[in-house]
Structure formats: structure tokens, C-alpha cells
Coordinates of C-alpha atoms in Angstrom, one line a residue:
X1 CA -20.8 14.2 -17.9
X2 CA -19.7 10.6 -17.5
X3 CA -16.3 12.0 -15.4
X4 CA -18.3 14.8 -13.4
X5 CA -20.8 11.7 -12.0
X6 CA -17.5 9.8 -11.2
X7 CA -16.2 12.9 -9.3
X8 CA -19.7 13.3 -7.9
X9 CA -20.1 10.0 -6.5
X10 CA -16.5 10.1 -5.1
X11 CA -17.2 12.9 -2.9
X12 CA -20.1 11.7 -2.0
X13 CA -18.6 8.3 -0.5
X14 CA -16.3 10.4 0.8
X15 CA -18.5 12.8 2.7
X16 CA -20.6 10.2 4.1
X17 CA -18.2 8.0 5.7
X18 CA -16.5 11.5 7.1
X19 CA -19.7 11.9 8.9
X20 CA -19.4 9.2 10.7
X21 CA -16.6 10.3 12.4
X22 CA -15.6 12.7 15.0
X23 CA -13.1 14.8 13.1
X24 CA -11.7 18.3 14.0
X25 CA -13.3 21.1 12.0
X26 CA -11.8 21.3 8.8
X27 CA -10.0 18.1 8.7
X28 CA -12.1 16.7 6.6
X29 CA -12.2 19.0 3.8
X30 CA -8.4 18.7 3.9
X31 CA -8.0 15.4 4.0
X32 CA -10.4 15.6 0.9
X33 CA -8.7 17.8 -1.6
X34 CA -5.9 17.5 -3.9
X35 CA -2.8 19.3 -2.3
X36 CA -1.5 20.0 -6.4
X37 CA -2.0 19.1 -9.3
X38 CA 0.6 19.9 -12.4
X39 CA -0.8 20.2 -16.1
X40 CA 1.8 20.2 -18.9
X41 CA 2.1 20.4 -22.5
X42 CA 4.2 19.3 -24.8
X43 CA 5.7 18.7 -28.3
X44 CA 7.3 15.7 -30.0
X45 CA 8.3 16.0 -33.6
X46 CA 6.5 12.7 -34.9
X47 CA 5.8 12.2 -38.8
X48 CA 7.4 15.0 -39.7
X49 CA 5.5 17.7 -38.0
X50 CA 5.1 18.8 -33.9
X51 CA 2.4 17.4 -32.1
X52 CA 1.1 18.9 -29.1
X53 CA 0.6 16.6 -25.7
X54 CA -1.2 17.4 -22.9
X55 CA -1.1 15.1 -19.5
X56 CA -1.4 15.7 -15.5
X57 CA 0.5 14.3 -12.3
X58 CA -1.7 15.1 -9.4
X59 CA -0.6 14.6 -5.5
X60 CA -3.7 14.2 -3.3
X61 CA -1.8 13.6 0.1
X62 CA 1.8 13.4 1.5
X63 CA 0.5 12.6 4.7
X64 CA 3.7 9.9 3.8
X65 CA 5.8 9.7 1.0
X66 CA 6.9 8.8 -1.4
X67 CA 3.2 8.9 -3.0
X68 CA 1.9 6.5 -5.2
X69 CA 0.0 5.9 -8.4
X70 CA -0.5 4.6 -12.1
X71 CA -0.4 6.8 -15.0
X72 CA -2.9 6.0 -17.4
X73 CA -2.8 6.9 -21.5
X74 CA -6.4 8.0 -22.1
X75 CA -7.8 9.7 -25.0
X76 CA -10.5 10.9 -22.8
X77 CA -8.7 11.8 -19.4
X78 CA -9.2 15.1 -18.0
X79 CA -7.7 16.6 -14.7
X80 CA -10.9 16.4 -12.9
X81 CA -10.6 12.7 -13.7
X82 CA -7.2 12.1 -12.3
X83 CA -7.9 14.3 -9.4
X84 CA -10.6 12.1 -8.3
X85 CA -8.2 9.0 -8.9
X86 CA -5.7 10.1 -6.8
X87 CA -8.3 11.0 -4.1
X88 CA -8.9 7.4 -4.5
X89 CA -5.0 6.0 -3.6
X90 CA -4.7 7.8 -0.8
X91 CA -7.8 5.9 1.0
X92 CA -6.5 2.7 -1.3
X93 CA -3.2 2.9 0.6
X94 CA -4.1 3.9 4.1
X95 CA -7.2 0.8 3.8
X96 CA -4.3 -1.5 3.1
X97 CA -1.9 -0.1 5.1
X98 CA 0.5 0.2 2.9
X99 CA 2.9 3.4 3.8
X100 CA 2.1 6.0 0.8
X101 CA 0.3 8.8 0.2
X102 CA -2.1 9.1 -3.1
X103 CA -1.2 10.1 -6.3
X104 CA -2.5 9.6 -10.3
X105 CA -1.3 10.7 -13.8
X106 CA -2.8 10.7 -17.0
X107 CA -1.3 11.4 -20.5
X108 CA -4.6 12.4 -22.9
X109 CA -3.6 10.2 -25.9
X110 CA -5.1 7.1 -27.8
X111 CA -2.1 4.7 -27.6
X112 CA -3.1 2.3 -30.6
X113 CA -2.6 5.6 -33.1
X114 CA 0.6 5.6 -32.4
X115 CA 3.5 2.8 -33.1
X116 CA 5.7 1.8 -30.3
X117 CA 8.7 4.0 -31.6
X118 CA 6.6 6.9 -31.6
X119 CA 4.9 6.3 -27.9
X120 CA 8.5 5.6 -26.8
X121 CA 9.6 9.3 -28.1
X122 CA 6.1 10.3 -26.2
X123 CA 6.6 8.7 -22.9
X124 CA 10.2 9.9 -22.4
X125 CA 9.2 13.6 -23.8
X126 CA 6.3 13.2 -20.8
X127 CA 8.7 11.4 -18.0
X128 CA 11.3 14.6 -18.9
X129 CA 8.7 16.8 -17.6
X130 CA 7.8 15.2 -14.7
X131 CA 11.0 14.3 -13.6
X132 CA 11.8 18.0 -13.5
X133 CA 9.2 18.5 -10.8
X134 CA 10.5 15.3 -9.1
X135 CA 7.0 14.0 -10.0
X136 CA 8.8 11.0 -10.9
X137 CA 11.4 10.2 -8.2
X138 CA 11.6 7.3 -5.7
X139 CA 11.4 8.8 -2.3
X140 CA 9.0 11.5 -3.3
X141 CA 6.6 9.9 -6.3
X142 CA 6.3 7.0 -7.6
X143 CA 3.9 5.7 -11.1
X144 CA 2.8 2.4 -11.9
X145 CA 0.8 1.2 -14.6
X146 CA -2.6 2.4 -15.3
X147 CA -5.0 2.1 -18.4
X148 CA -3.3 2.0 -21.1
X149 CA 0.5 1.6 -20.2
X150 CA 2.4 -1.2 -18.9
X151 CA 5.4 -3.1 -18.2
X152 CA 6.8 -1.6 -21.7
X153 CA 6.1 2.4 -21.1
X154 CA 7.8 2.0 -16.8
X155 CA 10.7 -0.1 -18.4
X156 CA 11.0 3.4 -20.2
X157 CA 10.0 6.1 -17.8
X158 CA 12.7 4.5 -15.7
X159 CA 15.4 4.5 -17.8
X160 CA 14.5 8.1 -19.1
X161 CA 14.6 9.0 -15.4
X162 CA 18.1 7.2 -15.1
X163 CA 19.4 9.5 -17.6
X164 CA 18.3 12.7 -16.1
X165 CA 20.6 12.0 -13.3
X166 CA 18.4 13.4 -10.6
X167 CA 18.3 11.1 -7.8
X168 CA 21.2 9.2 -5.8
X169 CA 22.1 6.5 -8.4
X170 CA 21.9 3.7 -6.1
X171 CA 18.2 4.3 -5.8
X172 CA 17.0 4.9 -9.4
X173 CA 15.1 1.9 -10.4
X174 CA 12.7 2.4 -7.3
X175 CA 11.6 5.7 -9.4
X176 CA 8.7 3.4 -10.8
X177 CA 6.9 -0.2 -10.1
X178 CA 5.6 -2.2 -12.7
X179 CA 8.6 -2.7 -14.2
X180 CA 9.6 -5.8 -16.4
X181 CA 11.4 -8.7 -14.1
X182 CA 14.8 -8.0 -16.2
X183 CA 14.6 -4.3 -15.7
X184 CA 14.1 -4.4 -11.9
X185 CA 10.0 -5.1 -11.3
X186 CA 8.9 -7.9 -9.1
X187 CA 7.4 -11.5 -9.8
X188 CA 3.3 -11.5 -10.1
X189 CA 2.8 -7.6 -10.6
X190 CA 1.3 -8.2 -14.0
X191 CA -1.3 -10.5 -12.4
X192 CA -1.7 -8.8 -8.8
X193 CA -4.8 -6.6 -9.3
X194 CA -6.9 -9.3 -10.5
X195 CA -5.3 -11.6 -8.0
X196 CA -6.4 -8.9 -5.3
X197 CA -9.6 -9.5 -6.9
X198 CA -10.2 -13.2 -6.4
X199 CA -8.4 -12.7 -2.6
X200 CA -11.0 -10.0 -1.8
X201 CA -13.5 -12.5 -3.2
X202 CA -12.3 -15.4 -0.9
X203 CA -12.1 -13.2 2.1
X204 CA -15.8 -12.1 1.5
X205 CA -17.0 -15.2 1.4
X206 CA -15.1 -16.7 4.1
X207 CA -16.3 -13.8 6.7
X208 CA -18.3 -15.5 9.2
X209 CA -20.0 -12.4 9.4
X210 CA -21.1 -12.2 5.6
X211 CA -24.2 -13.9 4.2
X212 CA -23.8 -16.9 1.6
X213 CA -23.8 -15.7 -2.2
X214 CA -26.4 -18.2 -3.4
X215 CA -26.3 -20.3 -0.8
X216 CA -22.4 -20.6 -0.6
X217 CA -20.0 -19.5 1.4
X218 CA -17.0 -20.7 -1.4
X219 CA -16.5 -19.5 -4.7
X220 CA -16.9 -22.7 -6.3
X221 CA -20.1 -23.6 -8.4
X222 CA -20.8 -19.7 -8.4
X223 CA -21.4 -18.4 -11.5
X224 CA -20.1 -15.0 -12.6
X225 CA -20.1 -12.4 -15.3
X226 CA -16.7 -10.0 -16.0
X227 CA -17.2 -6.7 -17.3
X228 CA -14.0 -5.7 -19.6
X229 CA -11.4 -8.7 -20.4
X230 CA -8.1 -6.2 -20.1
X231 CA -5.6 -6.7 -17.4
X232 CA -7.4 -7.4 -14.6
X233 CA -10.4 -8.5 -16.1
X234 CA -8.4 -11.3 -17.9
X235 CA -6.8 -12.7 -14.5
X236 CA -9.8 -12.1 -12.1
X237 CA -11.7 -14.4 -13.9
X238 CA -8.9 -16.6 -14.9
X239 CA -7.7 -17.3 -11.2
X240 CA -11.5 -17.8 -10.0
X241 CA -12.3 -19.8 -12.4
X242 CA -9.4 -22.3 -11.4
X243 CA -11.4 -21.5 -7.8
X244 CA -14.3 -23.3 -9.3
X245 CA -16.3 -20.5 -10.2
X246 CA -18.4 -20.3 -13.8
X247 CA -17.3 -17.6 -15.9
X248 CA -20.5 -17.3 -17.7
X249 CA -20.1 -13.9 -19.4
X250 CA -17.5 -11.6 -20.5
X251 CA -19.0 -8.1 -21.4
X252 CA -16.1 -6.0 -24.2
X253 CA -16.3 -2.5 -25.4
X254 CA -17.7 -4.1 -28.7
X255 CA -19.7 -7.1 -27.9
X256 CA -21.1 -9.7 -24.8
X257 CA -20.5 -13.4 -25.0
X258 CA -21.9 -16.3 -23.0
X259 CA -21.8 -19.1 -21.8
X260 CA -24.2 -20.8 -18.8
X261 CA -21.7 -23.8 -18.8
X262 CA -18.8 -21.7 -18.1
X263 CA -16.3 -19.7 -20.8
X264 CA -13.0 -21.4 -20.9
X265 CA -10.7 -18.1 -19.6
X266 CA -7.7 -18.8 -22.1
X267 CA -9.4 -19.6 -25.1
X268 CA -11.3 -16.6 -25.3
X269 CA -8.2 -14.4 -24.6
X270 CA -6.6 -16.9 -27.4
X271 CA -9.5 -16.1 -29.8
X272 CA -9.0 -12.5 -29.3
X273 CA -5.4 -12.5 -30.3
X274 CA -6.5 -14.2 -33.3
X275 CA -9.7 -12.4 -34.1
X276 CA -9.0 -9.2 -32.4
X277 CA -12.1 -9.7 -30.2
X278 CA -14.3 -11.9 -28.3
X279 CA -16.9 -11.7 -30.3
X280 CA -18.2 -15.2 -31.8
X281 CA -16.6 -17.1 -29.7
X282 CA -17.2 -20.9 -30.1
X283 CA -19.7 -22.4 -28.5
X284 CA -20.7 -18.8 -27.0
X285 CA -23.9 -16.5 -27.6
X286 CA -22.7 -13.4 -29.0
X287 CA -24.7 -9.7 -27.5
X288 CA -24.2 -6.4 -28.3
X289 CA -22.1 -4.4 -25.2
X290 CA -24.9 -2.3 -24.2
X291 CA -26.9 -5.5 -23.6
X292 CA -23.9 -7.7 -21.3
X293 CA -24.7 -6.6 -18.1
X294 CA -28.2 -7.4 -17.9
X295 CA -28.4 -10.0 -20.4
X296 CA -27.6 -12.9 -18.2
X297 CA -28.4 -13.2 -14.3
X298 CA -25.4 -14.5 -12.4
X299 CA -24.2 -14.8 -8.7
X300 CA -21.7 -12.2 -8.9
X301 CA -20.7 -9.4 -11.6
X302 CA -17.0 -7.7 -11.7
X303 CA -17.1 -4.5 -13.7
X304 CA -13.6 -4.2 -14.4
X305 CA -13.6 -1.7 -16.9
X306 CA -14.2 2.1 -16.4
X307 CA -15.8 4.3 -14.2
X308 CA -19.8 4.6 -14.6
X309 CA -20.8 1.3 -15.7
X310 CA -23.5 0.9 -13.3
X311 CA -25.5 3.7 -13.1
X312 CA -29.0 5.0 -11.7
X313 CA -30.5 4.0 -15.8
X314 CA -29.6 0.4 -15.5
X315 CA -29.3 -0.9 -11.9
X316 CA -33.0 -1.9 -11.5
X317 CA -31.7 -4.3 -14.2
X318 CA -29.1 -5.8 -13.1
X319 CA -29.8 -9.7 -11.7
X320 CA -26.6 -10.3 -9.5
X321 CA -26.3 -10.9 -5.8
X322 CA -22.8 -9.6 -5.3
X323 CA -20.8 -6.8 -7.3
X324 CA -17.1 -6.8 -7.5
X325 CA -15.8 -3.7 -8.0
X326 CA -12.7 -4.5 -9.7
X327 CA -12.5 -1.4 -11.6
X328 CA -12.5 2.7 -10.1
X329 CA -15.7 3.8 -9.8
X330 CA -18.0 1.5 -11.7
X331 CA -21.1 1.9 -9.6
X332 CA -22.0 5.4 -9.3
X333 CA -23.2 7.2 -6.0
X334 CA -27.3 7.0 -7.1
X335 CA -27.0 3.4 -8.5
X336 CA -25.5 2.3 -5.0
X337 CA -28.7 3.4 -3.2
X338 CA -30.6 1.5 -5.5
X339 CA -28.5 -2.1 -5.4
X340 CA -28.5 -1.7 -1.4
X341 CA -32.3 -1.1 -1.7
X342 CA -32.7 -4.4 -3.6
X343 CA -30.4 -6.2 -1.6
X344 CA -27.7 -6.4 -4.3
X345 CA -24.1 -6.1 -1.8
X346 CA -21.1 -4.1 -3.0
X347 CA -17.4 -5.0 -2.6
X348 CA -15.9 -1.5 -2.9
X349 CA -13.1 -0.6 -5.3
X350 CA -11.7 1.0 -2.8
X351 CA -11.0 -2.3 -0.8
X352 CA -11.2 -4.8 -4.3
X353 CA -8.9 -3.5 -6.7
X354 CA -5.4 -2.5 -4.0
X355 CA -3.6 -5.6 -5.4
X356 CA -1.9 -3.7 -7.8
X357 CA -0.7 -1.0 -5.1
X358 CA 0.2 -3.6 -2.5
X359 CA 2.6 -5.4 -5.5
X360 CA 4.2 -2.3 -6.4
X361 CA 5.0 -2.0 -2.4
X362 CA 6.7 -5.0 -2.6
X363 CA 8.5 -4.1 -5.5
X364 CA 9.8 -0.5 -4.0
X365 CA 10.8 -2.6 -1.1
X366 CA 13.2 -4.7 -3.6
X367 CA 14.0 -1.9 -5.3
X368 CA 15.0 0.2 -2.2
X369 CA 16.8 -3.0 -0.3
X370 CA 18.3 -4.1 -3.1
X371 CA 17.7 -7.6 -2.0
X372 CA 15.4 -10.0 -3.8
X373 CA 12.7 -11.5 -1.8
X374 CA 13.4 -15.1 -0.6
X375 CA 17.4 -15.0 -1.0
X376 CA 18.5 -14.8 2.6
X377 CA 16.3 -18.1 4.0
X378 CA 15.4 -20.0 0.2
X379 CA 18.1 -22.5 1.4
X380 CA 17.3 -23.0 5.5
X381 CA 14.0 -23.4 4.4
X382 CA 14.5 -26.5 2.0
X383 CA 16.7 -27.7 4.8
X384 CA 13.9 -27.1 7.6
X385 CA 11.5 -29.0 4.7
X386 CA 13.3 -31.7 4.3
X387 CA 14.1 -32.5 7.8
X388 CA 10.2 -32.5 8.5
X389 CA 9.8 -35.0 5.5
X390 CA 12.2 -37.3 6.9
X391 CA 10.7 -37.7 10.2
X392 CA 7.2 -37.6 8.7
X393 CA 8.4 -40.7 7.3
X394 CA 10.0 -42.1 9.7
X395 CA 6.5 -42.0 11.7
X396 CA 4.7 -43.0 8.9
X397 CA 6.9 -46.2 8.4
X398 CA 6.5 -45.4 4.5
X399 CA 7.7 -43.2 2.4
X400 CA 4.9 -39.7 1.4
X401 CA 3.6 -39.5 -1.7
X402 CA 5.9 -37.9 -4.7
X403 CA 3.2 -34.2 -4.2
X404 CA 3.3 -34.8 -0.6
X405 CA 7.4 -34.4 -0.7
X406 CA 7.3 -31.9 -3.5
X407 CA 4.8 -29.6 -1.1
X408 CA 6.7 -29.8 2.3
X409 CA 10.4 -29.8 1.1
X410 CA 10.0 -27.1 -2.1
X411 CA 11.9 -23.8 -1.8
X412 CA 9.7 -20.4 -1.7
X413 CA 9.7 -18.6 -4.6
X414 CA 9.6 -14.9 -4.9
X415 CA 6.2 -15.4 -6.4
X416 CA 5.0 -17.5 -4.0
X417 CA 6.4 -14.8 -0.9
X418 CA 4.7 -11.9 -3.3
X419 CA 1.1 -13.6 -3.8
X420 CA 1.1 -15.3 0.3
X421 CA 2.2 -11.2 0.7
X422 CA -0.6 -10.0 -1.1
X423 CA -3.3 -12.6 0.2
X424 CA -2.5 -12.2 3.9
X425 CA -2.9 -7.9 3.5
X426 CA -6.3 -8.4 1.7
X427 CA -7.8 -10.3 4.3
X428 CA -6.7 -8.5 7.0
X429 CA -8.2 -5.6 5.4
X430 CA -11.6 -6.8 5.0
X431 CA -11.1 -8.3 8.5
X432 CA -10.9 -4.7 9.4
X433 CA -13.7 -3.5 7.6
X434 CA -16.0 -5.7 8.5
X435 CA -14.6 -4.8 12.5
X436 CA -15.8 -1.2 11.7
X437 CA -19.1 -2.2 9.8
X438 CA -20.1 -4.4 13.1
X439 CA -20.0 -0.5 15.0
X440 CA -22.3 0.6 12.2
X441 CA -24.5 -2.4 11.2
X442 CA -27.0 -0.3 8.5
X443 CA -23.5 1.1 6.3
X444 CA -22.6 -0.4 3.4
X445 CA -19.3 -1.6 3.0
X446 CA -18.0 1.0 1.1
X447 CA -18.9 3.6 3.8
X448 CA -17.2 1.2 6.5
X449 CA -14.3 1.0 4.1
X450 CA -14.1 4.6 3.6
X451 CA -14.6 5.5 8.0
X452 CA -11.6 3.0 8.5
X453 CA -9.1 4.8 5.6
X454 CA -10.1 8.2 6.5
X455 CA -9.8 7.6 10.6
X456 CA -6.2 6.4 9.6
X457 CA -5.5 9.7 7.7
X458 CA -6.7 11.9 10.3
X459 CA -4.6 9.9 13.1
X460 CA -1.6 10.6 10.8
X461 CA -2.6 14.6 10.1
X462 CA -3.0 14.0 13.8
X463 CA 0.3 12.8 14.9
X464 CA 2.3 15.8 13.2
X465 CA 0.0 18.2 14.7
X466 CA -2.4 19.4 12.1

């Protein structure tokens, strides 16, 4: 029920925003299904029996290639679900402009039954099957991360790929993103969605077009709630708290905790290590789940946990002036209509969450050049820096101060290039859909979002004559 109103509200976005275009007949419902979608299953001999495996690659658009998407270990995942998901990329991509088509996988399995030998055997059983169908393959498809998997399960589905000896050699470890550093991947993946968050946050706020969040037009002094302390969770709120921003609640799976003086971000992901959850933190009021998001009013909420979490039941609820969605689909089609009613503003997943995507670019791009970012001009620029110190202080008639001379003469790191990368794409994306919500002044953002990403897939459909 929970995946068929995720669907649901999908297509609803969708078909909203496509009425606000002038599209040729039909184009719409193209640009809106799922060109294929392959199911598998599969066996691994594990504890000394077979055990049956069932997972899904599904290609929405290849309007440009290679396409793109995470693969996500799920217990619960189901076709519909990754269908919907790589519906989602495609706009993801074209929104950002970054040159792939959509794409998602999904592997239905609970990782933590499993030890890490045994998901190994599973992940390279699963990336054997997809490689066949160059579903893995770095001109044609490329995974990332997802739910579940990480740096550990790419490092594998790479090398598994290696050895299948399918695609020009020179090009192999472009096959995935997400990778670790050592094994190819690029510097700041791990933290780029939730760093997309807190630069989709900045650029909201700094619109002169957008109204203040309780009274401010900066993140600091605002106070905020995170729903799901994972991956992105765990950075979005880490990185906007050193904004200045209260973290005031952190909503888990098992349990709430807060804080109205602000939740210090790496002690609590400290005490989880050590406790195995956030629960009773010190200092912190301790709530069950199903009571987090409305427990506490804030400034701003970030669900970024699953699909669903705000929903037509509990929005009336809900005390926030600004949602985040840093998570795919967490406010559902019916609770939308009743947060615009009340005022409450949405920040689209669509837009919030692309970090991740725009990373993995970044690391294709190094993967495909061969070239790391920053080698070519790391040295002229230290000598470009230095020169300005020197006559900086020759005008000065005094020497700068020792973080004044660090600042201007330091060489750019491949961090610094990815995250000034990944800051200047996420602003001009809102930039352009705030131009397209100025043409339609009573949309919501999402429904701007969505008009700019789907105009962009119909010019391409366009341009090769469909």
C-alpha cells in the first residue's frame, strides 16, 4: 500500500507539471514510462544450502546514455518501487543538467542477515547477471549507491564486472560511482547528497524571490528536525549545523530524541556506534518514532528516510515552516495539498536530494579521462596565489595574517573542485526553478521543478525527431 501511494503520488507530480506544457500528443506518456525493466533470480549456495535472490535493474529513459542510478538492498523493494525511482533520475538528471538518462536497481534482501562474506558471494552472483545484459557497463549503465549498499558492495560490483571482461579495459572502473578513493571513486561522494542538501538549503534561502524561514533569510539560528540519521541524514545535519542551524531532533526507525538547545551531530552518531542507537542520548528527551515528527515544532524538517513519511494522516500535524525533502518521496501527493494549504513550502526531492548524482558525474568524468581533478593547474594556481599575496603585501606595508596567507596561496584540492562543483550546479538549478515558478506564480515548487525537467526531455525526444 505504502509503495502504490509512492507510485501514485509520482505520477501525479508528474502529470501535473506535464499539463502545463505544450507537448505533442503522446509525448508525455512516453516520456513517463519505463522503457524496460529486467527481473532476475538467482541462487547462491550460502550455509550449506541454495538460497533464492530476486532483484530488478530498470531503465526509464535513454534519451542519453550511459543511464544512471543507485541500487538499493531492500527487504521490502518491489519492481513497482524501482520503476518509480528510476522515473525519478531521469527528471533528477535533466533538473541538474547532468548528461544521463534515469535508471534504479534494487536487490530484495535484508543486508544485516547476512555477514560480509556472504553479501560479497551475493553481490557478485547479482552484478554477473547484470553485466550480462550490459545493465552494468560504463557507456550504457551505470549504479551507485542506494539504501543499503555503499562504497564496500561498488568496490565489488566493479571488480566482479572487471572480471567478466566485457567492456574495453581501459574504461572498466567507470562501470560504477561510488566507489572507494583507492579503488577509483572520487573525493566527497560519501558526503555529497547531504551536502546537496545543505546547498539546496542555502540557495533557498538566499533567493531574493523566496520568503524568510522564521524571519531569516540564512540558515543560522534556525532550528531543525532530521528525519532518519543514515547517510545523508547524518551529513545534512552535520554540515548545517556548522552553518549555524539547531539540530533540535533526530527522528530513527526505533526512537525520537531532542534537544531545543541543539543535538551535538557527532556525538549522537558516536553514541550510536556505541549503543547501537540514538536512543537515550545524554542530555536528550527520548520519544517513540511514531511520535518525532510532530513532537517538536521547528523551522524546517528534512525527512531523509523513506518514501511516505508525510502523509494525508499526519500533515495537519506537522509544525514546520519549510520541508526538506532529502529523501525520495517522503511527502505524498494528498499531504502536499494539505502543507501548501497551510502555508507549510516544500523543497522537492526532485531538486534536494541530486548531490549524489551530480558526485557520481564527477566521478565518471575521472573515471572516463583518466585524469584526476586538479592535476593539470594544482601548481600554476599556488603560483598565481602567491604572487597575489606578495603584492597584497606589498600594498599593505605589512605582512597578512597567517589564515589570510593560508586562504589566498593554498592549492585546490580535488575535494574542494568536487564540493565548489557540486555547490555552483545546485544553485543554478533552483535559480532555474524559481525562473520557471515566476511564469506560474500559484505552482509549487515541485510542479516548477518537474515543467523545467520534463520541457528538457521533450526538447531532447525533440531534437532526434520523436
Amino acid at each position: 500500500m505504502k509503495q502504490q501511494q509512492f507510485l501514485d503520488s509520482v505520477e501525479h507530480f508528474f502529470n501535473s507539471a506535464a499539463a502545463q506544457i505544450d507537448l505533442p500528443d503522446g509525448l508525455a506518456e512516453r516520456i513517463a514510462q519505463c522503457n524496460s525493466t529486467y527481473s532476475v533470480r538467482f541462487g547462491v549456495k550460502l550455509r550449506g544450502r541454495i538460497h533464492s535472490f530476486e532483484g530488478w535493474r530498470s531503465v526509464h529513459s535513454e534519451h542519453i546514455e550511459p543511464v544512471k542510478g543507485g541500487i538499493r538492498f531492500a527487504p521490502d523493494a518491489t519492481q513497482d518501487e524501482v520503476e518509480a525511482l528510476a522515473t525519478l533520475m531521469s527528471l533528477k538528471c535533466a533538473l541538474v543538467n547532468v548528461p544521463f538518462g534515469g535508471s534504479k536497481g534494487a536487490l530484495k534482501i535484508d543486508p544485516a542477515k547476512w555477514s560480509e562474506d556472504e553479501l560479497e558471494r551475493i553481490t557478485r552472483r547479482f552484478t554477473q547477471e547484470l553485466t550480462r545484459r550490459d545493465l552494468i557497463h560504463p557507456g550504457r549503465n551505470v549504479p551507485a549507491p542506494d539504501m543499503g549498499t555503499g562504497e564496500r558492495e561498488m568496490a565489488w560490483m566493479a571488480d566482479e564486472f572487471r572480471k567478466t571482461g566485457r567492456s574495453d579495459a581501459i574504461n572498466q572502473a567507470a562501470c560504477v560511482t561510488g566507489k572507494p578513493v583507492a579503488r577509483g571513486g572520487i573525493e566527497g561522494r560519501v558526503e555529497a547528497t547531504g551536502r546537496g542538501v545543505q546547498y539546496a538549503l542555502n540557495a533557498y534561502l538566499s533567493h531574493p524571490d523566496t520568503a524568510p524561514i522564521a524571519g531569516r533569510k540564512s540558515v543560522k539560528g534556525l532550528t531543525i528536525v532530521v528525519q532518519g540519521f543514515g547517510n545523508v541524514g547524518f551529513h545534512a545535519a552535520k554540515f548545517l549545523a556548522q552553518d549555524g542551524a539547531r539540530i533540535t531532533g533526530i527522528v530513527e526507525h526505533d526512537c525520537a530524541i531532542f534537544d531545543p538547545n541543539g543535538l551535538d551531530i557527532d556525538a549522537v552518531a558516536a553514541w550510536r556506534v556505541d549503543t547501537g542507537s540514538v536512543g537515550d542520548f545524554p542530555g536528550a528527551e527520548t520519544v517513540p518514532s511514531d511520535l518525532g515528527l510532530t513532537h517538536m515544532a521547528a523551522d524546517i524538517l528534512i525527512p531523509a528516510a523513506k518514501e511516505n513519511a508525510i502523509t494525508a494522516q499526519n500533515c495537519e500535524d506537522l509544525h514546520y515552516e519549510l520541508i526538506v525533502e532529502a529523501a525520495n518521496g517522503p511527502v505524498t501527493a494528498a499531504a502536499e495539498d494539505c502543507l501548501t494549504r497551510r502555508g507549510i513550502v516544500v523543497l522537492p526531492d526532485l531538486y534536494v536530494n541530486a548531490g549524489g548524482v551530480v558526485v557520481s558525474y564527477f566521478e565518471w568524468v575521472k573515471n572516463i579521462t583518466h585524469l584526476p581533478f586538479g592535476l593539470m593547474d594544482k601548481r600554476r594556481n599556488i603560483t598565481a596565489g602567491t604572487a597575489v599575496l606578495s603584492a597584497l603585501e606589498e600594498i599593505a606595508g605589512h605582512p597578512l595574517r597567517a589564515d589570510q596567507r593560508a586562504q589566498i596561496a593554498q592549492a585546490t584540492s580535488e575535494l574542494d573542485l568536487v564540493r565548489s562543483g557540486l555547490e555552483e550546479i545546485m544553485t543554478r538549478a533552483f535559480e532555474d526553478i524559481m525562473d520557471r515558478k515566476s511564469a506560474m506564480p500559484d505552482s509549487t515548487l515541485r510542479v516548477a521543478a518537474y515543467v523545467v525537467t520534463i520541457a528538457r526531455i521533450a526538447d531532447y525526444y525533440r531534437a532526434i525527431g520523436l
